[in-house]
Coordinates of C-alpha atoms in Angstrom, one line a residue:
M1 CA 2.2 4.2 -47.7
V2 CA 1.7 6.5 -44.7
G3 CA 2.5 5.2 -41.3
L4 CA 1.3 6.4 -37.9
L5 CA 3.0 8.6 -35.3
V6 CA 1.4 8.3 -31.9
C7 CA 0.9 11.7 -30.4
M8 CA 2.4 12.1 -27.0
E9 CA 2.6 15.4 -25.1
P10 CA 5.5 15.7 -22.6
V11 CA 4.8 16.1 -18.9
E12 CA 8.2 16.8 -17.3
W13 CA 10.1 13.9 -18.9
M14 CA 7.2 11.5 -19.2
W15 CA 4.4 11.4 -21.7
D16 CA 0.7 12.2 -21.6
L17 CA -1.5 10.4 -24.2
N18 CA -4.7 12.1 -23.1
P19 CA -6.0 14.9 -25.4
A20 CA -5.3 18.4 -24.3
P21 CA -8.3 20.5 -23.1
A22 CA -10.2 22.2 -26.0
N23 CA -9.2 25.7 -24.6
D24 CA -5.5 24.8 -24.2
S25 CA -4.1 26.2 -27.4
E26 CA -0.6 26.0 -26.1
H27 CA -0.6 22.2 -26.1
V28 CA -2.8 21.5 -29.2
M29 CA -0.8 19.6 -31.9
R30 CA -1.7 19.9 -35.5
D31 CA -3.2 16.8 -36.9
D32 CA -2.1 17.4 -40.5
L33 CA 1.6 17.0 -39.9
V34 CA 3.5 14.4 -42.1
V35 CA 7.2 13.7 -41.6
T36 CA 9.5 11.5 -43.6
M37 CA 12.0 9.0 -42.0
N38 CA 14.1 6.5 -44.0
G39 CA 12.0 7.1 -47.1
R40 CA 8.6 6.5 -45.5
D41 CA 6.0 9.1 -44.7
Y42 CA 4.4 9.2 -41.2
A43 CA 1.2 11.1 -40.3
V44 CA 0.3 12.4 -36.8
E45 CA -2.9 11.1 -35.3
C46 CA -3.8 12.9 -32.2
P47 CA -5.2 11.8 -29.8
W48 CA -4.7 8.1 -30.3
G49 CA -6.0 5.1 -28.5
T50 CA -9.5 4.3 -27.2
L51 CA -10.0 3.6 -23.5
P52 CA -13.2 2.5 -21.7
D53 CA -15.5 5.2 -20.4
G54 CA -14.1 6.9 -17.3
Q55 CA -10.5 5.6 -17.9
V56 CA -7.7 7.9 -18.8
F57 CA -4.0 7.4 -19.4
G58 CA -1.6 7.7 -16.5
P59 CA 1.9 9.1 -16.9
V60 CA 3.3 7.1 -19.8
S61 CA 7.0 6.2 -19.6
Q62 CA 7.5 4.3 -22.8
L63 CA 5.8 2.1 -25.4
A64 CA 6.8 -0.8 -27.8
I65 CA 5.2 -2.7 -30.7
D66 CA 5.1 -6.5 -31.1
S67 CA 5.2 -8.7 -34.2
N68 CA 1.5 -8.4 -34.6
D69 CA 1.6 -4.6 -34.6
R70 CA 0.0 -4.4 -31.2
V71 CA 1.1 -1.3 -29.2
Y72 CA 2.1 -1.8 -25.5
V73 CA 1.9 1.3 -23.4
F74 CA 3.9 1.2 -20.1
Q75 CA 2.4 3.7 -17.7
R76 CA 2.7 4.7 -14.0
S77 CA -0.9 3.9 -13.3
N78 CA -3.1 0.8 -13.0
P79 CA -3.1 -1.2 -15.0
P80 CA 0.6 -0.6 -15.9
V81 CA 0.5 -2.3 -19.3
L82 CA -2.1 -1.3 -21.9
V83 CA -2.3 -3.3 -25.1
F84 CA -3.8 -1.8 -28.2
D85 CA -4.4 -3.1 -31.7
S86 CA -3.0 -1.2 -34.7
E87 CA -6.3 0.8 -34.9
G88 CA -6.0 2.0 -31.3
L89 CA -8.5 -0.3 -29.7
L90 CA -7.7 -1.5 -26.2
V91 CA -7.5 -5.3 -26.4
D92 CA -5.8 -6.2 -23.2
S93 CA -4.3 -4.8 -20.0
W94 CA -2.2 -6.4 -17.2
G95 CA 0.5 -6.0 -14.6
E96 CA -1.4 -4.6 -11.6
G97 CA 0.6 -5.0 -8.4
E98 CA 3.8 -6.0 -10.2
F99 CA 5.5 -2.6 -10.7
S100 CA 6.7 0.2 -8.4
D101 CA 8.0 2.6 -11.1
A102 CA 7.4 1.8 -14.8
H103 CA 10.3 3.0 -16.9
G104 CA 11.5 1.1 -20.0
I105 CA 9.9 -1.5 -22.3
F106 CA 11.4 -3.6 -25.1
I107 CA 9.8 -6.4 -27.1
T108 CA 12.0 -9.0 -28.6
T109 CA 11.6 -10.6 -32.1
D110 CA 9.9 -13.6 -30.5
D111 CA 7.5 -11.3 -28.6
L112 CA 9.0 -11.5 -25.1
V113 CA 8.0 -8.3 -23.3
L114 CA 10.8 -6.9 -21.2
L115 CA 9.6 -4.3 -18.6
V116 CA 12.0 -2.3 -16.5
D117 CA 10.9 -1.4 -13.0
R118 CA 13.3 1.3 -12.0
D119 CA 12.6 1.8 -8.3
A120 CA 12.3 -2.0 -7.7
H121 CA 15.7 -2.6 -9.3
E122 CA 14.1 -5.3 -11.4
I123 CA 13.3 -6.3 -14.9
L124 CA 10.4 -8.6 -15.7
A125 CA 10.2 -10.8 -18.9
C126 CA 6.6 -11.5 -19.7
E127 CA 4.5 -13.3 -22.3
T128 CA 2.2 -11.1 -24.3
S129 CA -0.6 -12.3 -22.1
G130 CA 1.2 -10.8 -19.0
T131 CA 2.5 -14.1 -17.6
V132 CA 5.9 -13.6 -16.1
R133 CA 8.5 -15.9 -17.7
F134 CA 11.5 -14.8 -15.6
R135 CA 12.9 -11.9 -13.6
L136 CA 16.3 -10.1 -13.6
G137 CA 17.5 -8.4 -10.5
Q138 CA 16.5 -8.7 -6.8
R139 CA 13.3 -6.8 -6.1
H140 CA 13.7 -3.8 -3.9
R141 CA 17.4 -4.6 -3.4
P142 CA 19.7 -2.1 -5.1
R143 CA 23.1 -3.5 -5.8
L144 CA 26.5 -1.8 -5.7
N145 CA 28.7 -2.2 -8.8
E146 CA 26.5 -5.0 -10.1
P147 CA 23.0 -5.2 -11.6
F148 CA 20.9 -3.4 -10.7
N149 CA 20.7 0.1 -9.2
H150 CA 17.7 1.9 -10.6
P151 CA 17.7 0.4 -14.1
T152 CA 16.1 2.5 -16.8
D153 CA 15.9 0.5 -20.1
I154 CA 16.7 -2.7 -21.8
A155 CA 17.4 -3.8 -25.4
Q156 CA 18.6 -7.0 -27.1
A157 CA 21.5 -7.3 -29.5
P158 CA 21.4 -9.5 -32.6
N159 CA 23.5 -12.2 -30.7
G160 CA 20.8 -12.5 -28.0
D161 CA 22.6 -10.5 -25.3
Y162 CA 20.5 -8.0 -23.3
Y163 CA 21.9 -4.6 -22.6
V164 CA 20.6 -2.7 -19.6
S165 CA 21.1 1.0 -18.9
D166 CA 21.5 1.4 -15.1
G167 CA 21.4 5.1 -15.1
Y168 CA 20.5 6.3 -11.6
G169 CA 22.9 4.3 -9.5
I170 CA 25.9 5.5 -7.6
R171 CA 28.3 4.8 -10.5
G172 CA 26.4 6.6 -13.1
S173 CA 25.2 4.5 -16.0
T174 CA 26.2 0.9 -16.2
V175 CA 26.1 -1.2 -19.4
S176 CA 25.2 -4.7 -18.5
P177 CA 25.3 -7.4 -21.2
L178 CA 23.3 -10.3 -20.0
R179 CA 23.1 -13.7 -21.8
E180 CA 19.7 -14.6 -23.0
H181 CA 17.6 -16.5 -20.5
T182 CA 20.6 -17.0 -18.1
G183 CA 20.0 -14.2 -15.6
F184 CA 23.3 -12.7 -14.4
L185 CA 25.6 -15.4 -15.8
G186 CA 26.3 -12.9 -18.5
A187 CA 29.2 -10.8 -19.4
D188 CA 31.2 -8.0 -17.9
Q189 CA 29.9 -4.6 -17.1
E190 CA 31.2 -1.2 -18.2
T191 CA 30.8 2.1 -16.4
V192 CA 29.6 5.0 -18.5
Q193 CA 29.9 8.5 -17.0
E194 CA 26.7 10.3 -16.3
S195 CA 25.3 12.1 -19.4
S196 CA 27.6 10.3 -21.7
Q197 CA 26.9 7.8 -24.5
H198 CA 28.2 4.3 -24.9
R199 CA 28.2 2.7 -28.4
T200 CA 27.5 -1.0 -28.8
R201 CA 27.2 -3.3 -31.8
F202 CA 23.5 -2.5 -32.1
G203 CA 23.2 1.1 -31.0
S204 CA 24.0 3.3 -28.1
I205 CA 23.3 3.3 -24.4
Q206 CA 22.7 6.5 -22.4
P207 CA 21.9 6.9 -18.7
N208 CA 18.2 7.1 -19.4
G209 CA 17.8 4.5 -22.1
C210 CA 19.0 2.2 -24.9
W211 CA 18.7 3.5 -28.4

């Protein structure tokens, strides 16, 4: 079985999903590349994703996939969230007016879509339809030595805790374990020096993201 690698071309540290101009040989990616990871083969499909006529991708910060293999693209443009089926057809979009600075996205096993708004110092937990279930953080109110000060990414550990990388605040990167659905009634924080890596039970947290 051959899987799919979505082709993204870097623009500074963000991503551009739009095809490169035909005469831009420097940024043309070969479409016959196949890589192997964990025993599976993945082929590059470039470009990927079909948008309505006249619409283009904005700067893409991150993407995630739900349990139905739908791809959620989080972009710094309206609408901020684009939802594609596994064939690359746009099936939904939402989030206009909700985000100041799209950064991280994570989808839990029960399809809760967690979206990190870096400059608003807030994380939104949304249904797949875009309905906001709850919010973490105080919008446009950065915090000192507590969540959040320019959060960048979020992930969920097997025990249900959320881990947030708070990578642009005055203390460098803060690892914030938050109990599921309980806001900030969660656990302690740990400070991670800028450009360092913090290991957790499920992976690692760096200033710019959770891996």
